């Protein structure tokens, strides 16, 4: 491929515009239009690809609905009751608040599907609780909160898995099921680090919650704890599609926060809808830009060329997965996760299919890689979010997050080399892969 070819110039334009501060979605649309113009193709194709992609992909509607559900939970008292329940269950152990942080992320993961929503919502609350009276160093609390937020999009529901399903045609229901065991593995790896750090650094033991108080705490938190049951039960029973389940999740969060808990004002509701709309618009523009650019990639036969190149190297499925892991971990240091899902992953899928790799297993592995990129310097978005929330220097946050990162990379290795860990639950419920 010549450096002066339309595709090369398109890549240069996208990269240059992104470095100049233009949102990557807009940059991809501009670069794609440049490619069409230089290639002598109809530039209206860009609008056609954008509109057709957004109009015919009904599943995209699930993204803003899950974002709205997370926002509604954050403004109500649902997260407060969730915290009280988690503290009653694991707060009595050494480093109890750190374990509470991990447990609440596991439960909250079944509601929001977004790592940023987890960090900005319950994560912000955990940061305040852990640093009160100097019980935990601020940088350690922020590092743990960033690491636990990674669990959110792995345990269902998951916005990245919805986007992966969009580009791979894999079943969203089975992808959601496949994320449960890997998500719990990630949480277990974090708890092992916390246990080690708690004894080495002398973290405090929280006053135990009396057992007689546990039923009352559980009862008050029950509507919140039932949300994943309502959400996932509808999907796996066949009553609702994932998109319809996302709408039910948002309606359920609104109902619980306003009617049962009575903790949401009209102003709070307006601000949550506005915040959800802004986030959804930015993601939607990124998806639109990627759809246009993916048309350019398809015209250039990039996926087929890469598949032929890798097949000629006689790679085994394991060798291919190792290369993909390394590539995605490195890309995660520099690129936003949705960009990787929409631009890079579609190029890898034909090779994975040719090698006989299960698309559900591959999707979970890809999503885990991308989530680890959120806490990998220098780009790691969660690192910047927690730096702003906690008010700690980035270098200290990176120092404290590395043990958790390495532990989760170990869990990623298990997920990669033992597909049955990922596919056991989907197969139990009828998956034929």
PDB file of C-alpha atoms in Angstrom, residues 68-80 108 121 125 253-254 257-258 262-273 275:
ATOM      1  CA  UNK A  68     -29.997   6.178  31.575  1.00  0.00           C
ATOM      2  CA  UNK A  69     -30.617   3.293  33.992  1.00  0.00           C
ATOM      3  CA  UNK A  70     -27.172   3.828  35.539  1.00  0.00           C
ATOM      4  CA  UNK A  71     -27.745   7.575  35.865  1.00  0.00           C
ATOM      5  CA  UNK A  72     -31.116   7.032  37.577  1.00  0.00           C
ATOM      6  CA  UNK A  73     -29.530   4.642  40.071  1.00  0.00           C
ATOM      7  CA  UNK A  74     -26.811   7.136  40.894  1.00  0.00           C
ATOM      8  CA  UNK A  75     -29.188  10.003  41.677  1.00  0.00           C
ATOM      9  CA  UNK A  76     -31.481   7.909  43.873  1.00  0.00           C
ATOM     10  CA  UNK A  77     -30.726   6.123  47.131  1.00  0.00           C
ATOM     11  CA  UNK A  78     -30.347   2.758  45.386  1.00  0.00           C
ATOM     12  CA  UNK A  79     -26.577   2.958  45.621  1.00  0.00           C
ATOM     13  CA  UNK A  80     -26.698   3.900  49.338  1.00  0.00           C
ATOM     14  CA  UNK A 108     -23.709  -2.795  40.262  1.00  0.00           C
ATOM     15  CA  UNK A 121     -21.457   6.667  40.776  1.00  0.00           C
ATOM     16  CA  UNK A 125     -19.023   7.111  47.159  1.00  0.00           C
ATOM     17  CA  UNK A 253     -34.662   2.278  38.213  1.00  0.00           C
ATOM     18  CA  UNK A 254     -36.971   5.271  37.845  1.00  0.00           C
ATOM     19  CA  UNK A 257     -36.029   5.657  42.998  1.00  0.00           C
ATOM     20  CA  UNK A 258     -39.196   7.773  42.771  1.00  0.00           C
ATOM     21  CA  UNK A 262     -38.805   8.713  47.026  1.00  0.00           C
ATOM     22  CA  UNK A 263     -35.287  10.054  46.648  1.00  0.00           C
ATOM     23  CA  UNK A 264     -35.383  11.739  43.227  1.00  0.00           C
ATOM     24  CA  UNK A 265     -36.533  15.286  42.565  1.00  0.00           C
ATOM     25  CA  UNK A 266     -37.689  16.613  39.209  1.00  0.00           C
ATOM     26  CA  UNK A 267     -34.418  18.537  38.896  1.00  0.00           C
ATOM     27  CA  UNK A 268     -32.388  15.380  39.581  1.00  0.00           C
ATOM     28  CA  UNK A 269     -34.349  13.512  36.923  1.00  0.00           C
ATOM     29  CA  UNK A 270     -33.805  16.288  34.363  1.00  0.00           C
ATOM     30  CA  UNK A 271     -30.052  16.346  35.024  1.00  0.00           C
ATOM     31  CA  UNK A 272     -29.780  12.564  34.740  1.00  0.00           C
ATOM     32  CA  UNK A 273     -31.641  12.550  31.409  1.00  0.00           C
ATOM     33  CA  UNK A 275     -26.250  13.611  31.203  1.00  0.00           C
TER      34      UNK A 275
END
